[in-house]
JSON list of C-alpha atoms in Angstrom, two decimals:
[
{"chain": "A", "resi": 678, "resn": "LEU", "atom": "CA", "xyz": [-0.01, 0.21, -0.08]},
{"chain": "A", "resi": 679, "resn": "GLY", "atom": "CA", "xyz": [1.25, 3.46, -0.94]},
{"chain": "A", "resi": 680, "resn": "PHE", "atom": "CA", "xyz": [-0.72, 6.32, 0.65]},
{"chain": "A", "resi": 681, "resn": "LEU", "atom": "CA", "xyz": [-0.66, 9.99, -0.53]},
{"chain": "A", "resi": 682, "resn": "GLU", "atom": "CA", "xyz": [-2.50, 12.45, 2.22]},
{"chain": "A", "resi": 683, "resn": "GLY", "atom": "CA", "xyz": [-4.63, 14.83, 0.27]},
{"chain": "A", "resi": 684, "resn": "SER", "atom": "CA", "xyz": [-3.92, 18.77, 0.80]},
{"chain": "A", "resi": 685, "resn": "ASP", "atom": "CA", "xyz": [-7.42, 19.70, 1.78]},
{"chain": "A", "resi": 686, "resn": "PRO", "atom": "CA", "xyz": [-8.56, 19.67, 5.40]},
{"chain": "A", "resi": 687, "resn": "LYS", "atom": "CA", "xyz": [-12.08, 18.42, 4.80]},
{"chain": "A", "resi": 688, "resn": "LEU", "atom": "CA", "xyz": [-11.68, 16.70, 1.56]},
{"chain": "A", "resi": 689, "resn": "LYS", "atom": "CA", "xyz": [-8.24, 14.45, 2.63]},
{"chain": "A", "resi": 690, "resn": "LYS", "atom": "CA", "xyz": [-10.67, 11.98, 4.53]},
{"chain": "A", "resi": 691, "resn": "GLU", "atom": "CA", "xyz": [-11.97, 10.95, 1.02]},
{"chain": "A", "resi": 692, "resn": "VAL", "atom": "CA", "xyz": [-10.09, 7.94, -0.62]},
{"chain": "A", "resi": 693, "resn": "LEU", "atom": "CA", "xyz": [-9.56, 7.34, -4.14]},
{"chain": "A", "resi": 694, "resn": "VAL", "atom": "CA", "xyz": [-7.89, 3.95, -4.52]},
{"chain": "A", "resi": 695, "resn": "VAL", "atom": "CA", "xyz": [-5.85, 2.66, -7.30]},
{"chain": "A", "resi": 696, "resn": "THR", "atom": "CA", "xyz": [-5.24, -0.72, -7.83]},
{"chain": "A", "resi": 697, "resn": "GLY", "atom": "CA", "xyz": [-3.15, -3.47, -10.05]},
{"chain": "A", "resi": 698, "resn": "HIS", "atom": "CA", "xyz": [-2.61, -7.25, -9.13]},
{"chain": "A", "resi": 699, "resn": "TYR", "atom": "CA", "xyz": [1.04, -8.50, -9.09]},
{"chain": "A", "resi": 700, "resn": "ASP", "atom": "CA", "xyz": [0.42, -11.79, -8.96]},
{"chain": "A", "resi": 701, "resn": "HIS", "atom": "CA", "xyz": [0.14, -14.45, -12.07]},
{"chain": "A", "resi": 702, "resn": "ILE", "atom": "CA", "xyz": [-0.31, -18.01, -12.67]},
{"chain": "A", "resi": 703, "resn": "GLY", "atom": "CA", "xyz": [3.32, -19.35, -11.87]},
{"chain": "A", "resi": 704, "resn": "LEU", "atom": "CA", "xyz": [4.43, -22.61, -13.68]},
{"chain": "A", "resi": 705, "resn": "THR", "atom": "CA", "xyz": [3.23, -24.51, -16.37]},
{"chain": "A", "resi": 706, "resn": "THR", "atom": "CA", "xyz": [3.77, -28.16, -16.67]},
{"chain": "A", "resi": 707, "resn": "SER", "atom": "CA", "xyz": [3.99, -28.66, -20.89]},
{"chain": "A", "resi": 708, "resn": "GLY", "atom": "CA", "xyz": [6.55, -26.98, -23.19]},
{"chain": "A", "resi": 709, "resn": "GLU", "atom": "CA", "xyz": [10.23, -26.42, -22.94]},
{"chain": "A", "resi": 710, "resn": "ASP", "atom": "CA", "xyz": [9.41, -22.83, -21.26]},
{"chain": "A", "resi": 711, "resn": "LYS", "atom": "CA", "xyz": [7.37, -23.34, -18.19]},
{"chain": "A", "resi": 712, "resn": "VAL", "atom": "CA", "xyz": [7.48, -20.17, -16.81]},
{"chain": "A", "resi": 713, "resn": "ASN", "atom": "CA", "xyz": [4.33, -17.88, -17.38]},
{"chain": "A", "resi": 714, "resn": "ASN", "atom": "CA", "xyz": [5.79, -14.13, -17.12]},
{"chain": "A", "resi": 715, "resn": "GLY", "atom": "CA", "xyz": [2.73, -12.10, -16.99]},
{"chain": "A", "resi": 716, "resn": "ALA", "atom": "CA", "xyz": [4.45, -9.13, -18.47]},
{"chain": "A", "resi": 717, "resn": "ASP", "atom": "CA", "xyz": [1.05, -7.89, -19.23]},
{"chain": "A", "resi": 718, "resn": "ASP", "atom": "CA", "xyz": [-1.12, -9.61, -17.18]},
{"chain": "A", "resi": 719, "resn": "ASP", "atom": "CA", "xyz": [-0.41, -7.96, -14.92]},
{"chain": "A", "resi": 720, "resn": "GLY", "atom": "CA", "xyz": [3.26, -6.54, -14.79]},
{"chain": "A", "resi": 721, "resn": "SER", "atom": "CA", "xyz": [1.87, -3.87, -17.22]},
{"chain": "A", "resi": 722, "resn": "GLY", "atom": "CA", "xyz": [-0.96, -2.71, -14.68]},
{"chain": "A", "resi": 723, "resn": "THR", "atom": "CA", "xyz": [1.55, -2.83, -11.85]},
{"chain": "A", "resi": 724, "resn": "THR", "atom": "CA", "xyz": [3.89, -0.76, -13.68]},
{"chain": "A", "resi": 725, "resn": "GLY", "atom": "CA", "xyz": [1.01, 1.64, -14.13]},
{"chain": "A", "resi": 726, "resn": "VAL", "atom": "CA", "xyz": [0.09, 2.15, -10.61]},
{"chain": "A", "resi": 727, "resn": "LEU", "atom": "CA", "xyz": [3.78, 2.84, -9.56]},
{"chain": "A", "resi": 728, "resn": "MET", "atom": "CA", "xyz": [3.85, 5.23, -12.39]},
{"chain": "A", "resi": 729, "resn": "LEU", "atom": "CA", "xyz": [1.02, 7.05, -10.87]},
{"chain": "A", "resi": 730, "resn": "ALA", "atom": "CA", "xyz": [2.32, 7.17, -7.73]},
{"chain": "A", "resi": 731, "resn": "GLU", "atom": "CA", "xyz": [5.33, 8.43, -8.56]},
{"chain": "A", "resi": 732, "resn": "ALA", "atom": "CA", "xyz": [3.49, 11.18, -10.58]},
{"chain": "A", "resi": 733, "resn": "PHE", "atom": "CA", "xyz": [1.31, 12.18, -7.65]},
{"chain": "A", "resi": 734, "resn": "ALA", "atom": "CA", "xyz": [4.25, 11.95, -5.31]},
{"chain": "A", "resi": 735, "resn": "LYS", "atom": "CA", "xyz": [6.12, 14.51, -7.33]},
{"chain": "A", "resi": 736, "resn": "ALA", "atom": "CA", "xyz": [3.28, 16.79, -7.54]},
{"chain": "A", "resi": 737, "resn": "LYS", "atom": "CA", "xyz": [2.46, 16.79, -4.08]},
{"chain": "A", "resi": 738, "resn": "LYS", "atom": "CA", "xyz": [6.51, 17.66, -3.35]},
{"chain": "A", "resi": 739, "resn": "ALA", "atom": "CA", "xyz": [6.05, 20.37, -5.75]},
{"chain": "A", "resi": 740, "resn": "GLY", "atom": "CA", "xyz": [3.26, 21.70, -3.92]},
{"chain": "A", "resi": 741, "resn": "ASN", "atom": "CA", "xyz": [0.36, 21.09, -6.02]},
{"chain": "A", "resi": 742, "resn": "GLY", "atom": "CA", "xyz": [-0.83, 17.75, -4.69]},
{"chain": "A", "resi": 743, "resn": "PRO", "atom": "CA", "xyz": [-4.45, 16.15, -5.01]},
{"chain": "A", "resi": 744, "resn": "LYS", "atom": "CA", "xyz": [-6.81, 17.48, -2.83]},
{"chain": "A", "resi": 745, "resn": "ARG", "atom": "CA", "xyz": [-8.25, 14.39, -1.69]},
{"chain": "A", "resi": 746, "resn": "SER", "atom": "CA", "xyz": [-6.10, 11.20, -0.48]},
{"chain": "A", "resi": 747, "resn": "ILE", "atom": "CA", "xyz": [-4.95, 8.32, -2.63]},
{"chain": "A", "resi": 748, "resn": "LEU", "atom": "CA", "xyz": [-4.50, 4.78, -2.03]},
{"chain": "A", "resi": 749, "resn": "PHE", "atom": "CA", "xyz": [-2.17, 2.98, -4.47]},
{"chain": "A", "resi": 750, "resn": "MET", "atom": "CA", "xyz": [-2.40, -0.83, -3.55]},
{"chain": "A", "resi": 751, "resn": "THR", "atom": "CA", "xyz": [-0.86, -3.51, -5.68]},
{"chain": "A", "resi": 752, "resn": "VAL", "atom": "CA", "xyz": [-2.92, -6.63, -4.87]},
{"chain": "A", "resi": 753, "resn": "VAL", "atom": "CA", "xyz": [-2.09, -10.59, -4.76]},
{"chain": "A", "resi": 754, "resn": "GLY", "atom": "CA", "xyz": [-4.44, -13.68, -5.31]},
{"chain": "A", "resi": 755, "resn": "GLU", "atom": "CA", "xyz": [-6.41, -11.97, -8.37]},
{"chain": "A", "resi": 756, "resn": "GLU", "atom": "CA", "xyz": [-5.79, -15.13, -10.54]},
{"chain": "A", "resi": 757, "resn": "LYS", "atom": "CA", "xyz": [-7.22, -17.19, -7.46]},
{"chain": "A", "resi": 758, "resn": "GLY", "atom": "CA", "xyz": [-10.51, -15.58, -7.47]},
{"chain": "A", "resi": 759, "resn": "LEU", "atom": "CA", "xyz": [-9.81, -11.64, -6.50]},
{"chain": "A", "resi": 760, "resn": "LEU", "atom": "CA", "xyz": [-8.57, -12.75, -3.43]},
{"chain": "A", "resi": 761, "resn": "GLY", "atom": "CA", "xyz": [-6.26, -9.77, -2.35]},
{"chain": "A", "resi": 762, "resn": "SER", "atom": "CA", "xyz": [-8.90, -7.52, -2.84]},
{"chain": "A", "resi": 763, "resn": "GLU", "atom": "CA", "xyz": [-11.37, -9.10, -1.50]},
{"chain": "A", "resi": 764, "resn": "TRP", "atom": "CA", "xyz": [-9.51, -8.93, 1.64]},
{"chain": "A", "resi": 765, "resn": "TYR", "atom": "CA", "xyz": [-9.12, -5.22, 1.39]},
{"chain": "A", "resi": 766, "resn": "SER", "atom": "CA", "xyz": [-12.83, -4.61, 0.72]},
{"chain": "A", "resi": 767, "resn": "GLU", "atom": "CA", "xyz": [-13.65, -6.57, 4.05]},
{"chain": "A", "resi": 768, "resn": "HIS", "atom": "CA", "xyz": [-11.03, -5.38, 6.08]},
{"chain": "A", "resi": 769, "resn": "PRO", "atom": "CA", "xyz": [-10.26, -1.78, 4.53]},
{"chain": "A", "resi": 770, "resn": "VAL", "atom": "CA", "xyz": [-7.28, 0.27, 6.08]},
{"chain": "A", "resi": 771, "resn": "PHE", "atom": "CA", "xyz": [-10.04, 3.63, 5.24]},
{"chain": "A", "resi": 772, "resn": "PRO", "atom": "CA", "xyz": [-13.63, 3.36, 5.46]},
{"chain": "A", "resi": 773, "resn": "LEU", "atom": "CA", "xyz": [-15.66, 2.06, 2.58]},
{"chain": "A", "resi": 774, "resn": "GLU", "atom": "CA", "xyz": [-17.78, 4.95, 2.84]},
{"chain": "A", "resi": 775, "resn": "ASN", "atom": "CA", "xyz": [-14.86, 7.23, 2.64]},
{"chain": "A", "resi": 776, "resn": "THR", "atom": "CA", "xyz": [-13.77, 5.66, -0.67]},
{"chain": "A", "resi": 777, "resn": "ILE", "atom": "CA", "xyz": [-14.79, 7.61, -3.84]},
{"chain": "A", "resi": 778, "resn": "THR", "atom": "CA", "xyz": [-13.61, 5.34, -6.56]},
{"chain": "A", "resi": 779, "resn": "ASN", "atom": "CA", "xyz": [-11.67, 2.46, -7.45]},
{"chain": "A", "resi": 780, "resn": "LEU", "atom": "CA", "xyz": [-9.52, 2.80, -10.81]},
{"chain": "A", "resi": 781, "resn": "ASN", "atom": "CA", "xyz": [-8.25, -0.78, -11.57]},
{"chain": "A", "resi": 782, "resn": "ILE", "atom": "CA", "xyz": [-5.60, -1.17, -13.97]},
{"chain": "A", "resi": 783, "resn": "ASP", "atom": "CA", "xyz": [-5.17, -5.17, -15.41]},
{"chain": "A", "resi": 784, "resn": "MET", "atom": "CA", "xyz": [-3.30, -5.27, -18.65]},
{"chain": "A", "resi": 785, "resn": "ILE", "atom": "CA", "xyz": [-2.53, -2.22, -20.34]},
{"chain": "A", "resi": 786, "resn": "GLY", "atom": "CA", "xyz": [0.70, -3.10, -22.35]},
{"chain": "A", "resi": 787, "resn": "ARG", "atom": "CA", "xyz": [-0.78, -5.05, -25.62]},
{"chain": "A", "resi": 788, "resn": "GLY", "atom": "CA", "xyz": [-3.46, -4.97, -28.03]},
{"chain": "A", "resi": 789, "resn": "ASP", "atom": "CA", "xyz": [-5.88, -7.68, -29.23]},
{"chain": "A", "resi": 790, "resn": "LYS", "atom": "CA", "xyz": [-6.91, -9.16, -32.32]},
{"chain": "A", "resi": 791, "resn": "ASP", "atom": "CA", "xyz": [-10.04, -6.85, -32.79]},
{"chain": "A", "resi": 792, "resn": "HIS", "atom": "CA", "xyz": [-7.39, -3.93, -32.83]},
{"chain": "A", "resi": 793, "resn": "ALA", "atom": "CA", "xyz": [-4.58, -5.39, -34.68]},
{"chain": "A", "resi": 794, "resn": "SER", "atom": "CA", "xyz": [-3.59, -1.97, -36.10]},
{"chain": "A", "resi": 795, "resn": "ASP", "atom": "CA", "xyz": [-5.02, 0.36, -33.51]},
{"chain": "A", "resi": 796, "resn": "ASN", "atom": "CA", "xyz": [-2.22, 1.53, -30.92]},
{"chain": "A", "resi": 797, "resn": "ASN", "atom": "CA", "xyz": [-4.24, 4.09, -29.40]},
{"chain": "A", "resi": 798, "resn": "PHE", "atom": "CA", "xyz": [-7.22, 2.32, -27.45]},
{"chain": "A", "resi": 799, "resn": "VAL", "atom": "CA", "xyz": [-8.37, 0.97, -24.43]},
{"chain": "A", "resi": 800, "resn": "TYR", "atom": "CA", "xyz": [-11.20, -0.91, -22.89]},
{"chain": "A", "resi": 801, "resn": "ILE", "atom": "CA", "xyz": [-13.23, 0.61, -19.86]},
{"chain": "A", "resi": 802, "resn": "ILE", "atom": "CA", "xyz": [-15.48, -1.54, -17.99]},
{"chain": "A", "resi": 803, "resn": "GLY", "atom": "CA", "xyz": [-18.00, -0.27, -15.52]},
{"chain": "A", "resi": 804, "resn": "SER", "atom": "CA", "xyz": [-17.48, 3.23, -15.46]},
{"chain": "A", "resi": 805, "resn": "ASP", "atom": "CA", "xyz": [-21.41, 3.80, -15.94]},
{"chain": "A", "resi": 806, "resn": "MET", "atom": "CA", "xyz": [-22.23, 0.74, -14.14]},
{"chain": "A", "resi": 807, "resn": "LEU", "atom": "CA", "xyz": [-22.87, 2.61, -11.04]},
{"chain": "A", "resi": 808, "resn": "SER", "atom": "CA", "xyz": [-22.26, 6.23, -11.15]},
{"chain": "A", "resi": 809, "resn": "SER", "atom": "CA", "xyz": [-23.09, 8.32, -14.60]},
{"chain": "A", "resi": 810, "resn": "ASP", "atom": "CA", "xyz": [-20.87, 11.14, -12.67]},
{"chain": "A", "resi": 811, "resn": "LEU", "atom": "CA", "xyz": [-17.77, 8.71, -12.84]},
{"chain": "A", "resi": 812, "resn": "ASP", "atom": "CA", "xyz": [-18.65, 7.94, -16.53]},
{"chain": "A", "resi": 813, "resn": "LYS", "atom": "CA", "xyz": [-18.91, 11.52, -17.50]},
{"chain": "A", "resi": 814, "resn": "ILE", "atom": "CA", "xyz": [-15.50, 12.69, -15.41]},
{"chain": "A", "resi": 815, "resn": "GLY", "atom": "CA", "xyz": [-13.61, 9.77, -16.94]},
{"chain": "A", "resi": 816, "resn": "LYS", "atom": "CA", "xyz": [-14.89, 10.41, -20.60]},
{"chain": "A", "resi": 817, "resn": "LYS", "atom": "CA", "xyz": [-14.00, 14.49, -20.06]},
{"chain": "A", "resi": 818, "resn": "ALA", "atom": "CA", "xyz": [-10.66, 13.35, -18.84]},
{"chain": "A", "resi": 819, "resn": "ASN", "atom": "CA", "xyz": [-9.97, 11.68, -21.76]},
{"chain": "A", "resi": 820, "resn": "LYS", "atom": "CA", "xyz": [-11.20, 14.06, -24.14]},
{"chain": "A", "resi": 821, "resn": "ASP", "atom": "CA", "xyz": [-9.47, 17.09, -22.71]},
{"chain": "A", "resi": 822, "resn": "TYR", "atom": "CA", "xyz": [-5.72, 15.47, -22.02]},
{"chain": "A", "resi": 823, "resn": "VAL", "atom": "CA", "xyz": [-5.35, 11.93, -24.14]},
{"chain": "A", "resi": 824, "resn": "ASN", "atom": "CA", "xyz": [-7.92, 11.53, -26.74]},
{"chain": "A", "resi": 825, "resn": "ILE", "atom": "CA", "xyz": [-7.54, 7.48, -26.49]},
{"chain": "A", "resi": 826, "resn": "ASN", "atom": "CA", "xyz": [-10.26, 5.53, -28.18]},
{"chain": "A", "resi": 827, "resn": "LEU", "atom": "CA", "xyz": [-12.30, 4.07, -25.50]},
{"chain": "A", "resi": 828, "resn": "ASP", "atom": "CA", "xyz": [-13.76, 0.83, -26.31]},
{"chain": "A", "resi": 829, "resn": "GLU", "atom": "CA", "xyz": [-17.10, -0.08, -24.65]},
{"chain": "A", "resi": 830, "resn": "ARG", "atom": "CA", "xyz": [-17.99, -3.50, -25.92]},
{"chain": "A", "resi": 831, "resn": "TYR", "atom": "CA", "xyz": [-17.47, -5.19, -22.61]},
{"chain": "A", "resi": 832, "resn": "ASN", "atom": "CA", "xyz": [-19.10, -2.86, -20.56]},
{"chain": "A", "resi": 833, "resn": "ASN", "atom": "CA", "xyz": [-22.17, -5.01, -20.02]},
{"chain": "A", "resi": 834, "resn": "ARG", "atom": "CA", "xyz": [-23.01, -7.16, -17.01]},
{"chain": "A", "resi": 835, "resn": "THR", "atom": "CA", "xyz": [-24.20, -10.13, -19.28]},
{"chain": "A", "resi": 836, "resn": "ASP", "atom": "CA", "xyz": [-21.38, -10.04, -21.59]},
{"chain": "A", "resi": 837, "resn": "PRO", "atom": "CA", "xyz": [-20.41, -13.72, -21.93]},
{"chain": "A", "resi": 838, "resn": "ASN", "atom": "CA", "xyz": [-16.83, -12.91, -21.43]},
{"chain": "A", "resi": 839, "resn": "ARG", "atom": "CA", "xyz": [-17.95, -11.77, -17.78]},
{"chain": "A", "resi": 840, "resn": "PHE", "atom": "CA", "xyz": [-15.10, -9.10, -17.53]},
{"chain": "A", "resi": 841, "resn": "TYR", "atom": "CA", "xyz": [-16.74, -6.95, -15.17]},
{"chain": "A", "resi": 842, "resn": "TYR", "atom": "CA", "xyz": [-16.76, -9.73, -12.51]},
{"chain": "A", "resi": 843, "resn": "ARG", "atom": "CA", "xyz": [-13.26, -10.96, -13.21]},
{"chain": "A", "resi": 844, "resn": "SER", "atom": "CA", "xyz": [-10.50, -8.13, -12.01]},
{"chain": "A", "resi": 845, "resn": "ASP", "atom": "CA", "xyz": [-9.84, -6.53, -8.71]},
{"chain": "A", "resi": 846, "resn": "HIS", "atom": "CA", "xyz": [-12.46, -3.56, -8.93]},
{"chain": "A", "resi": 847, "resn": "TYR", "atom": "CA", "xyz": [-15.39, -5.71, -8.51]},
{"chain": "A", "resi": 848, "resn": "ASN", "atom": "CA", "xyz": [-14.63, -6.34, -5.10]},
{"chain": "A", "resi": 849, "resn": "PHE", "atom": "CA", "xyz": [-15.25, -2.31, -4.60]},
{"chain": "A", "resi": 850, "resn": "ALA", "atom": "CA", "xyz": [-18.33, -2.37, -6.92]},
{"chain": "A", "resi": 851, "resn": "LYS", "atom": "CA", "xyz": [-20.41, -5.14, -4.95]},
{"chain": "A", "resi": 852, "resn": "HIS", "atom": "CA", "xyz": [-19.69, -2.80, -2.02]},
{"chain": "A", "resi": 853, "resn": "GLY", "atom": "CA", "xyz": [-21.30, 0.25, -4.04]},
{"chain": "A", "resi": 854, "resn": "ILE", "atom": "CA", "xyz": [-18.19, 1.97, -4.95]},
{"chain": "A", "resi": 855, "resn": "PRO", "atom": "CA", "xyz": [-17.72, 2.98, -8.55]},
{"chain": "A", "resi": 856, "resn": "VAL", "atom": "CA", "xyz": [-15.20, 1.75, -10.48]},
{"chain": "A", "resi": 857, "resn": "ILE", "atom": "CA", "xyz": [-13.28, 2.05, -13.72]},
{"chain": "A", "resi": 858, "resn": "PHE", "atom": "CA", "xyz": [-11.49, -1.04, -15.00]},
{"chain": "A", "resi": 859, "resn": "TYR", "atom": "CA", "xyz": [-8.95, -0.32, -17.90]},
{"chain": "A", "resi": 860, "resn": "PHE", "atom": "CA", "xyz": [-7.97, -3.34, -19.88]},
{"chain": "A", "resi": 861, "resn": "ASN", "atom": "CA", "xyz": [-6.38, -4.23, -23.56]},
{"chain": "A", "resi": 862, "resn": "GLY", "atom": "CA", "xyz": [-8.17, -7.33, -24.18]},
{"chain": "A", "resi": 863, "resn": "VAL", "atom": "CA", "xyz": [-6.96, -10.81, -24.48]},
{"chain": "A", "resi": 864, "resn": "HIS", "atom": "CA", "xyz": [-4.31, -11.83, -26.53]},
{"chain": "A", "resi": 865, "resn": "PRO", "atom": "CA", "xyz": [-2.71, -15.32, -28.40]},
{"chain": "A", "resi": 866, "resn": "GLU", "atom": "CA", "xyz": [-0.47, -15.09, -24.99]},
{"chain": "A", "resi": 867, "resn": "TYR", "atom": "CA", "xyz": [-3.07, -14.64, -22.18]},
{"chain": "A", "resi": 868, "resn": "HIS", "atom": "CA", "xyz": [-2.10, -16.94, -19.39]},
{"chain": "A", "resi": 869, "resn": "MET", "atom": "CA", "xyz": [0.94, -18.23, -21.41]},
{"chain": "A", "resi": 870, "resn": "PRO", "atom": "CA", "xyz": [4.44, -18.22, -21.26]},
{"chain": "A", "resi": 871, "resn": "GLY", "atom": "CA", "xyz": [4.54, -16.13, -24.41]},
{"chain": "A", "resi": 872, "resn": "ASP", "atom": "CA", "xyz": [3.24, -13.12, -22.18]},
{"chain": "A", "resi": 873, "resn": "GLU", "atom": "CA", "xyz": [6.57, -11.71, -22.20]},
{"chain": "A", "resi": 874, "resn": "ILE", "atom": "CA", "xyz": [8.25, -7.92, -21.61]},
{"chain": "A", "resi": 875, "resn": "SER", "atom": "CA", "xyz": [9.55, -8.02, -25.28]},
{"chain": "A", "resi": 876, "resn": "LYS", "atom": "CA", "xyz": [6.02, -8.04, -26.42]},
{"chain": "A", "resi": 877, "resn": "ILE", "atom": "CA", "xyz": [4.93, -5.00, -24.38]},
{"chain": "A", "resi": 878, "resn": "ASP", "atom": "CA", "xyz": [3.97, -1.84, -26.45]},
{"chain": "A", "resi": 879, "resn": "PHE", "atom": "CA", "xyz": [5.62, 0.94, -23.96]},
{"chain": "A", "resi": 880, "resn": "PRO", "atom": "CA", "xyz": [4.05, 4.05, -25.64]},
{"chain": "A", "resi": 881, "resn": "MET", "atom": "CA", "xyz": [0.71, 2.43, -25.69]},
{"chain": "A", "resi": 882, "resn": "LEU", "atom": "CA", "xyz": [1.08, 1.57, -21.98]},
{"chain": "A", "resi": 883, "resn": "ALA", "atom": "CA", "xyz": [2.15, 4.92, -21.09]},
{"chain": "A", "resi": 884, "resn": "LYS", "atom": "CA", "xyz": [-0.64, 6.43, -22.85]},
{"chain": "A", "resi": 885, "resn": "ARG", "atom": "CA", "xyz": [-3.10, 4.29, -21.09]},
{"chain": "A", "resi": 886, "resn": "ALA", "atom": "CA", "xyz": [-1.39, 5.02, -17.51]},
{"chain": "A", "resi": 887, "resn": "GLN", "atom": "CA", "xyz": [-1.75, 8.92, -18.46]},
{"chain": "A", "resi": 888, "resn": "LEU", "atom": "CA", "xyz": [-5.32, 8.25, -19.03]},
{"chain": "A", "resi": 889, "resn": "VAL", "atom": "CA", "xyz": [-5.62, 6.74, -15.36]},
{"chain": "A", "resi": 890, "resn": "TYR", "atom": "CA", "xyz": [-3.49, 9.62, -14.30]},
{"chain": "A", "resi": 891, "resn": "PHE", "atom": "CA", "xyz": [-5.80, 12.49, -15.34]},
{"chain": "A", "resi": 892, "resn": "THR", "atom": "CA", "xyz": [-8.93, 10.78, -14.47]},
{"chain": "A", "resi": 893, "resn": "ALA", "atom": "CA", "xyz": [-7.44, 10.33, -10.92]},
{"chain": "A", "resi": 894, "resn": "TRP", "atom": "CA", "xyz": [-6.44, 13.76, -10.91]},
{"chain": "A", "resi": 895, "resn": "GLU", "atom": "CA", "xyz": [-9.92, 15.41, -11.60]},
{"chain": "A", "resi": 896, "resn": "LEU", "atom": "CA", "xyz": [-11.35, 12.87, -9.24]},
{"chain": "A", "resi": 897, "resn": "ALA", "atom": "CA", "xyz": [-9.08, 14.06, -6.56]},
{"chain": "A", "resi": 898, "resn": "ASN", "atom": "CA", "xyz": [-9.72, 17.58, -7.07]},
{"chain": "A", "resi": 899, "resn": "GLY", "atom": "CA", "xyz": [-13.29, 17.67, -8.02]},
{"chain": "A", "resi": 900, "resn": "LEU", "atom": "CA", "xyz": [-15.79, 19.66, -5.84]},
{"chain": "A", "resi": 901, "resn": "LYS", "atom": "CA", "xyz": [-17.48, 16.89, -5.25]},
{"chain": "A", "resi": 902, "resn": "ARG", "atom": "CA", "xyz": [-17.30, 12.87, -5.50]},
{"chain": "A", "resi": 903, "resn": "PRO", "atom": "CA", "xyz": [-19.00, 11.07, -7.99]},
{"chain": "A", "resi": 904, "resn": "VAL", "atom": "CA", "xyz": [-22.60, 10.11, -7.01]},
{"chain": "A", "resi": 905, "resn": "VAL", "atom": "CA", "xyz": [-23.84, 6.75, -6.93]},
{"chain": "A", "resi": 906, "resn": "ASP", "atom": "CA", "xyz": [-26.91, 6.14, -9.18]},
{"chain": "A", "resi": 907, "resn": "LYS", "atom": "CA", "xyz": [-30.29, 5.12, -7.61]},
{"chain": "A", "resi": 908, "resn": "ASN", "atom": "CA", "xyz": [-32.28, 2.07, -8.59]},
{"chain": "A", "resi": 909, "resn": "ASP", "atom": "CA", "xyz": [-35.93, 2.60, -9.44]},
{"chain": "A", "resi": 910, "resn": "ASP", "atom": "CA", "xyz": [-36.83, 1.93, -5.54]},
{"chain": "A", "resi": 911, "resn": "GLY", "atom": "CA", "xyz": [-34.35, 4.66, -4.63]},
{"chain": "A", "resi": 912, "resn": "THR", "atom": "CA", "xyz": [-31.69, 2.33, -3.35]},
{"chain": "A", "resi": 913, "resn": "PRO", "atom": "CA", "xyz": [-28.17, 3.02, -4.30]},
{"chain": "A", "resi": 914, "resn": "LYS", "atom": "CA", "xyz": [-26.98, 0.88, -7.29]},
{"chain": "A", "resi": 915, "resn": "LYS", "atom": "CA", "xyz": [-24.60, -2.20, -6.78]}
]
């Protein structure tokens, strides 16, 4: 855990959580190369979390830190059932009611077959599931600062791939905390030894990390936290 305290006396009790998972699936039993490296899944996301932590720390040192606090968290056990983030959501360091959003970075260093000639895209999942406020903030940050193509084809609770339920953001969403999941899709080396650092597209990784950074910046400095939408019966969405 890396904690950056906010600068505003009132708003600093509110916490933005940025996550990525640093575990992978270990060794395989067949083939000459038995090491599943996990460079994209999720070395890229872990790198993204560290990049954001460094950038925000430098901003604070320069006297321009965020008003709200930010928790940078790399979790373990994602590949075994989102265990690390589940543990945190059940034993939070900071109260969940003060957690304004989770930005989850899981695989941002590659492309997929549907974007073979496009190195300017990222899938976003969940941004409008609980909070239309968050969806607007994230998309405005992209338009104002990054201008990357946002692919939302998997942004559906009933998508057969079930990506919304398959990464650490879900353990925040199920507690009613707004989330955005940043993802590059699957590729032939997904969960294979071939997921190596030599195949990482570093400029694309950096641009996606910039999108998360600017979204985090807007969330940490906005006048109000994202409002959770209501169901038809008036209860908060989950």
